Amino acid sequence: MQTLTQRRILLGITGGIAAYKSADLVRRLKEWGADVQVVMTPAATQFVTPLTYQALSGRVVRLDLLDANAEAGMGHIELARWAELVLIAPASANFIARLAHGLANDLLSALCLASDRPLAIAPAMNQQMWLNPATQANCQTLRQRGVWQWGPGSGEQACGEVGEGRMLEPLQLRELIVDFFTQACPLAGLRVLISAGPTREAIDPVRFISNRSSGQMGFAIATAAAAAGAQVCMVSGPVPLATPAGVERIDVESALQMYEAVLQRAAHTDIFIATAAVADYRAATASPQKIKKTQETFTLALERNPDILATVAALENRPFTVGFAAETERVLEYADDKRRRKNLDMIAANQVGAPDRGFESSNNALHVLWEGGEQALPLADKITLGRQLVALIAQRYRARQY
Ligand code: C5P
């Protein structure tokens, strides 16, 4: 069984006798396909040598914040970003206190401070140290900040006492890690295709018709879908945004180019999310030369662009299809009508025209509709909304499977 295939786990080991159990944990994680990078505090090296973890993980163990050689490879900030999960096991009382107070005077604590990745601790210490109100308060602080706390278990301790404070067993920790990835990566193994940004419809070589879409919503959704474990391909109109990590990006300009790029891939995708603000019309004939201002009035003939979303939704082998509806009035009514007409699995409606949300803003509010259900996602930054929408899409996608 390879349930953790290619999962990138940074395993922090701090000074405690349970460090010997973490050697087995590394083995168990490798056994299920995980990529494990061990980082040790100086105190941890007093219990087990770095060579042990190096042999088991197949990666050089990182020890020192000020090691110029190691930093020249993957620096501590890159390490912090590399991980999909940071697990401190064993987490000593001292290390938990340092984490709670944001200290950064060794590699592991600096890494935790520099990381925005999910962090879990597996406390391991003497039962009195565990029960001490200082430790309890530190753990509570960490939990409130979203740190996962796994254990401790109770039983006989290395010091001879009996009580709470034993590190969970490697197999128990591995189960928790698998659960974590299942919860945190609801799109694992799925292919997601996203259209994003505006399109540009050429009038002549210097002029075009476009709209106010900034691409931020689509890019936020691509980021969230990749973080949820999906293989993400994004077909984007011209926007000056950086490509999210792990996302394949295909740049296009016009609606016709977007149509082709999307249709080429739509049959091989599990979920299609159309966030692009595709121009409804293009110039019937784009002039090959710059149009001169010789006429007093100028009429431009336009013709309809194909509806990418409706075309994908009409495919025989269609993916789970999600559309957007940007409306200035009667938002829900128009959106639900669009959902039915275009035969969509879900539609995310938003009000445009207000200054604090929608086009050209970093914030938005969505109201998501599907057959027999709806959910409001209140005003928030687009990154947060992207995550919430992806979680909802994953839920509905899975529900449809059964
Ligand atoms: O009909 P309307 O343009 O308002 O529908 C908006 C939804 O349809 C959005 O999800 C948008 O990305 C998609 N769309 C499309 N191709 C078009 C027009 C809209 O995919 N030509």
Short mmCIF file of C-alpha atoms and ligand atoms in Angstrom, two decimals:
data_model
loop_
_atom_site.label_atom_id
_atom_site.label_comp_id
_atom_site.label_asym_id
_atom_site.label_seq_id
_atom_site.Cartn_x
_atom_site.Cartn_y
_atom_site.Cartn_z
CA MET A 1 0.00 0.00 0.00
CA GLN A 2 1.40 3.43 -1.01
CA THR A 3 -1.09 5.80 0.63
CA LEU A 4 1.46 8.54 1.15
CA THR A 5 3.10 8.42 -2.27
CA GLN A 6 5.24 11.50 -2.80
CA ARG A 7 3.78 13.32 0.17
CA ARG A 8 6.46 15.74 1.37
CA ILE A 9 6.76 15.49 5.13
CA LEU A 10 9.24 17.50 7.15
CA LEU A 11 9.88 15.59 10.35
CA GLY A 12 11.30 17.74 13.15
CA ILE A 13 13.00 15.81 15.94
CA THR A 14 13.63 17.48 19.28
CA GLY A 15 15.51 16.33 22.38
CA GLY A 16 13.65 13.47 24.02
CA ILE A 17 14.11 9.77 24.53
CA ALA A 18 11.18 9.12 22.17
CA ALA A 19 13.52 10.20 19.34
CA TYR A 20 14.31 6.50 18.92
CA LYS A 21 10.67 5.85 17.98
CA SER A 22 10.93 8.48 15.25
CA ALA A 23 13.53 6.34 13.49
CA ASP A 24 10.81 3.73 13.07
CA LEU A 25 8.33 6.47 12.09
CA VAL A 26 10.64 7.49 9.23
CA ARG A 27 10.72 3.83 8.09
CA ARG A 28 6.94 3.52 8.28
CA LEU A 29 6.40 6.72 6.30
CA LYS A 30 8.90 5.67 3.63
CA GLU A 31 7.21 2.28 3.48
CA TRP A 32 4.03 4.05 2.32
CA GLY A 33 5.78 6.20 -0.25
CA ALA A 34 6.31 9.50 1.63
CA ASP A 35 9.27 11.76 0.97
CA VAL A 36 10.68 12.54 4.43
CA GLN A 37 13.14 15.30 5.29
CA VAL A 38 14.42 15.13 8.85
CA VAL A 39 15.47 18.27 10.73
CA MET A 40 16.95 17.82 14.23
CA THR A 41 17.54 20.23 17.09
CA PRO A 42 20.99 20.09 18.69
CA ALA A 43 19.51 18.34 21.77
CA ALA A 44 17.97 15.61 19.60
CA THR A 45 21.40 14.60 18.31
CA GLN A 46 22.28 13.60 21.92
CA PHE A 47 19.71 10.81 21.70
CA VAL A 48 20.00 9.42 18.17
CA THR A 49 22.65 10.22 15.58
CA PRO A 50 21.68 12.09 12.40
CA LEU A 51 23.19 9.22 10.42
CA THR A 52 20.40 6.91 11.56
CA TYR A 53 17.68 9.15 10.11
CA GLN A 54 19.75 9.85 7.03
CA ALA A 55 20.06 6.15 6.27
CA LEU A 56 16.32 5.63 6.81
CA SER A 57 15.05 8.72 4.97
CA GLY A 58 17.57 8.73 2.14
CA ARG A 59 18.03 12.48 2.66
CA VAL A 60 20.79 14.39 4.42
CA VAL A 61 19.51 15.41 7.85
CA ARG A 62 19.45 19.18 8.42
CA LEU A 63 20.83 20.40 11.73
CA ASP A 64 22.13 23.90 11.60
CA LEU A 65 20.63 27.27 10.76
CA LEU A 66 24.03 28.76 10.04
CA ASP A 67 25.40 25.94 7.90
CA ALA A 68 26.45 27.78 4.74
CA ASN A 69 26.88 24.56 2.73
CA ALA A 70 23.46 23.16 3.54
CA GLU A 71 21.79 26.56 3.07
CA ALA A 72 23.38 26.80 -0.39
CA GLY A 73 21.28 23.74 -1.34
CA MET A 74 17.77 24.06 0.02
CA GLY A 75 17.76 27.10 2.37
CA HIS A 76 15.59 27.04 5.47
CA ILE A 77 12.89 29.16 3.81
CA GLU A 78 12.77 26.80 0.84
CA LEU A 79 12.63 23.85 3.22
CA ALA A 80 9.70 25.50 4.98
CA ARG A 81 7.91 25.80 1.62
CA TRP A 82 8.89 22.35 0.39
CA ALA A 83 6.91 20.56 3.08
CA GLU A 84 3.24 19.70 2.71
CA LEU A 85 3.17 18.89 6.41
CA VAL A 86 5.59 19.73 9.22
CA LEU A 87 5.43 17.21 12.06
CA ILE A 88 7.45 17.66 15.25
CA ALA A 89 7.84 14.21 16.81
CA PRO A 90 8.90 14.02 19.51
CA ALA A 91 7.95 17.56 20.54
CA SER A 92 9.69 18.29 23.87
CA ALA A 93 8.21 20.65 26.48
CA ASN A 94 11.03 23.06 25.72
CA PHE A 95 10.36 23.03 21.98
CA ILE A 96 6.61 23.46 22.48
CA ALA A 97 7.34 26.50 24.67
CA ARG A 98 9.64 27.94 22.02
CA LEU A 99 7.06 27.36 19.29
CA ALA A 100 4.36 29.02 21.38
CA HIS A 101 6.57 32.09 21.85
CA GLY A 102 7.80 32.32 18.29
CA LEU A 103 11.51 31.79 19.00
CA ALA A 104 13.71 31.13 16.01
CA ASN A 105 17.18 30.46 17.36
CA ASP A 106 17.77 27.10 15.71
CA LEU A 107 16.94 25.65 12.31
CA LEU A 108 13.78 23.79 13.33
CA SER A 109 12.16 26.67 15.23
CA ALA A 110 13.14 29.15 12.50
CA LEU A 111 11.63 26.82 9.94
CA CYS A 112 8.36 26.56 11.83
CA LEU A 113 8.18 30.34 12.10
CA ALA A 114 8.87 30.77 8.39
CA SER A 115 6.39 28.11 7.30
CA ASP A 116 2.77 28.61 6.33
CA ARG A 117 2.32 24.85 5.99
CA PRO A 118 0.19 22.76 8.35
CA LEU A 119 2.08 22.02 11.54
CA ALA A 120 1.50 19.07 13.88
CA ILE A 121 3.16 18.23 17.18
CA ALA A 122 3.44 14.86 18.89
CA PRO A 123 4.29 15.82 22.48
CA ALA A 124 6.60 13.54 24.45
CA MET A 125 7.72 14.29 27.97
CA ASN A 126 7.57 13.32 31.63
CA GLN A 127 4.00 13.34 32.96
CA GLN A 128 4.67 16.17 35.45
CA MET A 129 6.11 18.31 32.71
CA TRP A 130 3.06 17.55 30.58
CA LEU A 131 0.63 18.42 33.38
CA ASN A 132 2.45 21.63 34.23
CA PRO A 133 0.14 24.59 33.54
CA ALA A 134 2.90 26.24 31.51
CA THR A 135 3.01 23.33 29.07
CA GLN A 136 -0.78 23.09 28.99
CA ALA A 137 -1.08 26.82 28.25
CA ASN A 138 1.54 26.59 25.50
CA CYS A 139 -0.29 23.69 23.86
CA GLN A 140 -3.56 25.56 24.07
CA THR A 141 -1.95 28.59 22.40
CA LEU A 142 -0.67 26.37 19.61
CA ARG A 143 -4.01 24.62 19.12
CA GLN A 144 -5.74 27.99 18.92
CA ARG A 145 -3.31 28.94 16.18
CA GLY A 146 -4.34 25.88 14.21
CA VAL A 147 -1.46 23.58 15.14
CA TRP A 148 -2.54 19.93 15.18
CA GLN A 149 -1.77 18.13 18.43
CA TRP A 150 -1.42 14.37 18.17
CA GLY A 151 -1.24 12.71 21.57
CA PRO A 152 0.36 12.30 23.95
CA GLY A 153 -0.61 8.80 24.99
CA SER A 154 -0.41 7.56 28.53
CA GLY A 155 1.32 4.61 30.15
CA GLU A 156 4.71 3.71 31.47
CA GLN A 157 7.36 6.33 30.85
CA ALA A 158 11.08 6.05 30.20
CA CYS A 159 11.74 7.73 33.58
CA GLY A 160 9.81 4.96 35.37
CA GLU A 161 6.72 7.04 36.12
CA VAL A 162 3.28 6.23 34.80
CA GLY A 163 0.99 8.84 33.26
CA GLU A 164 0.28 11.02 30.27
CA GLY A 165 3.17 12.21 28.15
CA ARG A 166 4.25 9.26 26.00
CA MET A 167 4.72 9.98 22.33
CA LEU A 168 2.17 8.13 20.19
CA GLU A 169 3.49 5.00 18.50
CA PRO A 170 4.84 5.33 14.94
CA LEU A 171 1.92 3.38 13.47
CA GLN A 172 -0.60 5.60 15.26
CA LEU A 173 1.19 8.69 13.97
CA ARG A 174 1.21 7.30 10.46
CA GLU A 175 -2.57 6.77 10.63
CA LEU A 176 -3.04 10.37 11.76
CA ILE A 177 -0.86 11.59 8.90
CA VAL A 178 -2.92 9.61 6.39
CA ASP A 179 -6.14 11.06 7.90
CA PHE A 180 -4.64 14.51 7.74
CA PHE A 181 -3.85 14.20 4.04
CA THR A 182 -7.25 12.73 3.27
CA GLN A 183 -8.95 15.67 5.00
CA ALA A 184 -6.56 18.35 3.78
CA CYS A 185 -6.33 17.01 0.22
CA PRO A 186 -9.92 16.33 -0.81
CA LEU A 187 -8.98 16.58 -4.50
CA ALA A 188 -6.04 14.17 -4.34
CA GLY A 189 -5.65 12.27 -7.61
CA LEU A 190 -8.14 14.45 -9.55
CA ARG A 191 -7.45 16.60 -12.62
CA VAL A 192 -8.84 20.12 -12.43
CA LEU A 193 -9.04 22.49 -15.39
CA ILE A 194 -9.61 26.20 -14.74
CA SER A 195 -10.24 29.08 -17.12
CA ALA A 196 -9.13 32.42 -15.70
CA GLY A 197 -8.80 36.12 -16.41
CA PRO A 198 -10.26 38.21 -19.22
CA THR A 199 -9.92 37.61 -22.93
CA ARG A 200 -8.78 40.18 -25.49
CA GLU A 201 -10.52 40.45 -28.82
CA ALA A 202 -8.38 42.21 -31.38
CA ILE A 203 -9.84 45.09 -33.39
CA ASP A 204 -6.55 45.80 -35.11
CA PRO A 205 -2.90 45.12 -34.17
CA VAL A 206 -2.95 47.74 -31.37
CA ARG A 207 -6.52 47.77 -30.07
CA PHE A 208 -8.72 45.21 -28.43
CA ILE A 209 -12.01 44.68 -26.58
CA SER A 210 -11.61 43.35 -23.04
CA ASN A 211 -13.09 43.64 -19.57
CA ARG A 212 -12.22 44.39 -15.94
CA SER A 213 -11.42 40.83 -14.83
CA SER A 214 -8.14 40.76 -12.84
CA GLY A 215 -7.77 36.96 -12.87
CA GLN A 216 -7.36 36.90 -9.07
CA MET A 217 -10.34 34.65 -8.38
CA GLY A 218 -9.21 32.05 -10.91
CA PHE A 219 -5.63 32.12 -9.66
CA ALA A 220 -6.83 31.78 -6.05
CA ILE A 221 -8.93 28.76 -7.02
CA ALA A 222 -5.98 27.23 -8.88
CA THR A 223 -3.80 27.71 -5.78
CA ALA A 224 -6.43 26.13 -3.53
CA ALA A 225 -7.07 23.22 -5.91
CA ALA A 226 -3.34 22.45 -6.10
CA ALA A 227 -3.08 22.64 -2.31
CA ALA A 228 -6.04 20.24 -2.12
CA GLY A 229 -3.96 17.69 -4.01
CA ALA A 230 -5.34 18.12 -7.55
CA GLN A 231 -3.33 18.14 -10.74
CA VAL A 232 -4.23 21.62 -11.96
CA CYS A 233 -4.13 23.08 -15.46
CA MET A 234 -5.11 26.72 -15.86
CA VAL A 235 -5.89 28.36 -19.17
CA SER A 236 -5.43 32.05 -18.54
CA GLY A 237 -6.13 35.23 -20.44
CA PRO A 238 -3.54 38.02 -20.18
CA VAL A 239 -3.03 38.93 -16.50
CA PRO A 240 0.16 40.00 -14.74
CA LEU A 241 -0.11 37.37 -11.98
CA ALA A 242 2.52 34.81 -10.95
CA THR A 243 1.66 31.19 -11.71
CA PRO A 244 0.74 29.38 -8.47
CA ALA A 245 3.18 26.65 -7.40
CA GLY A 246 2.49 23.29 -8.97
CA VAL A 247 0.00 24.63 -11.53
CA GLU A 248 0.40 24.11 -15.29
CA ARG A 249 -0.41 27.39 -17.03
CA ILE A 250 -1.44 27.91 -20.63
CA ASP A 251 -1.53 31.54 -21.72
CA VAL A 252 -4.04 32.62 -24.34
CA GLU A 253 -5.40 35.95 -25.54
CA SER A 254 -8.70 35.59 -27.32
CA ALA A 255 -11.90 33.71 -26.54
CA LEU A 256 -11.32 31.44 -29.54
CA GLN A 257 -7.84 30.53 -28.29
CA MET A 258 -9.25 29.87 -24.81
CA TYR A 259 -12.01 27.75 -26.34
CA GLU A 260 -9.47 25.60 -28.18
CA ALA A 261 -7.12 25.22 -25.22
CA VAL A 262 -9.99 24.26 -22.88
CA LEU A 263 -11.73 21.92 -25.31
CA GLN A 264 -8.49 20.07 -26.03
CA ARG A 265 -8.28 19.16 -22.35
CA ALA A 266 -11.88 19.05 -21.12
CA ALA A 267 -12.53 15.40 -21.91
CA HIS A 268 -9.48 14.37 -19.88
CA THR A 269 -10.34 16.31 -16.78
CA ASP A 270 -12.45 15.48 -13.73
CA ILE A 271 -13.53 19.00 -12.80
CA PHE A 272 -13.80 22.14 -14.94
CA ILE A 273 -14.10 25.53 -13.21
CA ALA A 274 -14.87 28.43 -15.54
CA THR A 275 -13.81 31.63 -13.79
CA ALA A 276 -12.73 33.43 -16.96
CA ALA A 277 -14.59 36.54 -18.03
CA VAL A 278 -14.79 35.52 -21.66
CA ALA A 279 -15.73 38.29 -24.10
CA ASP A 280 -19.17 37.53 -25.50
CA TYR A 281 -18.34 39.12 -28.85
CA ARG A 282 -15.28 39.59 -31.06
CA ALA A 283 -14.72 41.89 -34.02
CA ALA A 284 -16.20 40.21 -37.09
CA THR A 285 -13.02 41.06 -38.94
CA ALA A 286 -9.90 42.25 -37.15
CA SER A 287 -8.07 44.72 -39.36
CA PRO A 288 -4.56 43.53 -40.23
CA GLN A 289 -3.37 47.17 -40.18
CA LYS A 290 -3.92 49.90 -37.60
CA ILE A 291 -7.26 51.57 -38.31
CA LYS A 292 -6.81 55.28 -39.11
CA LYS A 293 -9.12 57.93 -37.72
CA THR A 294 -10.43 59.13 -41.03
CA GLN A 295 -14.17 58.72 -40.40
CA GLU A 296 -16.32 60.88 -38.12
CA THR A 297 -18.27 57.86 -36.89
CA PHE A 298 -17.10 54.32 -36.89
CA THR A 299 -19.15 51.16 -36.69
CA LEU A 300 -17.61 47.93 -35.57
CA ALA A 301 -19.39 44.74 -36.49
CA LEU A 302 -19.19 42.09 -33.75
CA GLU A 303 -19.95 38.41 -33.80
CA ARG A 304 -20.68 36.00 -30.97
CA ASN A 305 -17.92 34.02 -29.35
CA PRO A 306 -18.61 30.37 -28.52
CA ASP A 307 -19.68 29.70 -24.94
CA ILE A 308 -16.79 27.62 -23.56
CA LEU A 309 -18.56 26.60 -20.39
CA ALA A 310 -21.79 25.53 -22.11
CA THR A 311 -19.79 23.58 -24.70
CA VAL A 312 -17.88 21.68 -22.01
CA ALA A 313 -21.08 21.00 -20.06
CA ALA A 314 -22.64 19.56 -23.23
CA LEU A 315 -19.81 17.09 -23.88
CA GLU A 316 -20.80 13.46 -23.75
CA ASN A 317 -17.96 12.67 -21.38
CA ARG A 318 -18.31 15.90 -19.42
CA PRO A 319 -16.33 16.76 -16.31
CA PHE A 320 -18.00 18.04 -13.14
CA THR A 321 -18.67 21.56 -14.38
CA VAL A 322 -18.66 24.73 -12.31
CA GLY A 323 -19.51 28.16 -13.70
CA PHE A 324 -19.46 31.70 -12.42
CA ALA A 325 -22.14 34.30 -12.79
CA ALA A 326 -21.16 37.93 -12.40
CA GLU A 327 -24.31 39.98 -12.18
CA THR A 328 -25.20 43.55 -11.30
CA GLU A 329 -28.82 42.83 -10.28
CA ARG A 330 -31.15 39.90 -9.37
CA VAL A 331 -27.95 37.94 -8.83
CA LEU A 332 -29.37 34.63 -7.57
CA GLU A 333 -32.25 34.48 -10.00
CA TYR A 334 -30.03 35.08 -13.04
CA ALA A 335 -27.36 32.72 -11.72
CA ASP A 336 -29.78 29.85 -11.15
CA ASP A 337 -31.26 30.38 -14.58
CA LYS A 338 -27.72 30.22 -16.05
CA ARG A 339 -26.99 27.03 -14.10
CA ARG A 340 -30.01 25.31 -15.63
CA ARG A 341 -29.55 26.67 -19.15
CA LYS A 342 -25.88 25.71 -19.29
CA ASN A 343 -26.48 22.38 -17.52
CA LEU A 344 -23.93 23.06 -14.75
CA ASP A 345 -23.23 21.03 -11.63
CA MET A 346 -22.62 24.22 -9.67
CA ILE A 347 -22.61 27.95 -10.16
CA ALA A 348 -20.90 30.61 -8.03
CA ALA A 349 -22.77 33.88 -8.23
CA ASN A 350 -21.29 37.22 -7.38
CA GLN A 351 -22.44 40.80 -7.46
CA VAL A 352 -20.31 43.05 -9.61
CA GLY A 353 -20.35 46.80 -9.71
CA ALA A 354 -19.82 47.35 -5.96
CA PRO A 355 -16.42 48.91 -5.15
CA ASP A 356 -15.50 46.52 -2.31
CA ARG A 357 -15.79 43.25 -4.22
CA GLY A 358 -15.72 41.44 -7.56
CA PHE A 359 -13.80 42.69 -10.58
CA GLU A 360 -10.47 44.45 -9.86
CA SER A 361 -10.86 43.91 -6.11
CA SER A 362 -8.94 41.46 -3.88
CA ASN A 363 -12.19 40.65 -2.07
CA ASN A 364 -15.35 38.97 -3.10
CA ALA A 365 -18.47 37.27 -1.79
CA LEU A 366 -20.05 34.29 -3.49
CA HIS A 367 -23.35 32.50 -3.36
CA VAL A 368 -22.97 28.96 -4.62
CA LEU A 369 -25.97 27.11 -6.08
CA TRP A 370 -26.43 23.51 -7.15
CA GLU A 371 -29.42 21.25 -7.77
CA GLY A 372 -31.23 21.10 -4.45
CA GLY A 373 -28.77 23.18 -2.43
CA GLU A 374 -26.98 26.46 -1.90
CA GLN A 375 -24.35 28.04 0.30
CA ALA A 376 -23.32 31.62 0.87
CA LEU A 377 -19.61 32.35 1.16
CA PRO A 378 -19.54 35.81 2.77
CA LEU A 379 -17.22 38.71 1.89
CA ALA A 380 -13.58 37.66 2.28
CA ASP A 381 -10.27 37.91 0.45
CA LYS A 382 -10.19 35.89 -2.75
CA ILE A 383 -7.57 33.45 -1.39
CA THR A 384 -9.88 32.46 1.47
CA LEU A 385 -12.88 32.28 -0.85
CA GLY A 386 -10.89 30.13 -3.28
CA ARG A 387 -10.19 27.63 -0.49
CA GLN A 388 -13.82 27.59 0.65
CA LEU A 389 -15.11 27.14 -2.87
CA VAL A 390 -12.65 24.32 -3.60
CA ALA A 391 -13.73 22.56 -0.37
CA LEU A 392 -17.36 22.86 -1.46
CA ILE A 393 -16.63 21.63 -4.98
CA ALA A 394 -14.76 18.63 -3.54
CA GLN A 395 -17.74 17.86 -1.29
CA ARG A 396 -20.29 18.06 -4.12
CA TYR A 397 -18.03 16.15 -6.53
CA ARG A 398 -17.65 13.30 -4.03
CA ALA A 399 -21.37 13.35 -3.19
CA ARG A 400 -22.18 12.94 -6.90
CA GLN A 401 -19.90 9.94 -7.15
CA TYR A 402 -22.02 7.90 -4.78
O1 C5P B 1 -23.40 33.70 -19.69
P1 C5P B 1 -22.30 34.30 -18.90
O2 C5P B 1 -21.18 34.84 -19.75
O3 C5P B 1 -22.71 35.31 -17.88
O4 C5P B 1 -21.71 33.05 -18.06
C1 C5P B 1 -20.62 33.19 -17.21
C2 C5P B 1 -19.93 31.86 -17.06
O5 C5P B 1 -19.73 31.29 -18.34
C3 C5P B 1 -18.55 32.00 -16.47
O6 C5P B 1 -18.27 30.81 -15.76
C4 C5P B 1 -17.66 32.12 -17.68
O7 C5P B 1 -16.33 31.70 -17.43
C5 C5P B 1 -18.36 31.23 -18.68
N1 C5P B 1 -18.24 31.62 -20.08
C6 C5P B 1 -17.53 30.84 -20.97
N2 C5P B 1 -17.48 31.19 -22.30
C7 C5P B 1 -18.10 32.28 -22.75
C8 C5P B 1 -18.84 33.09 -21.86
C9 C5P B 1 -18.89 32.73 -20.55
O8 C5P B 1 -16.93 29.85 -20.55
N3 C5P B 1 -18.00 32.61 -24.01
#
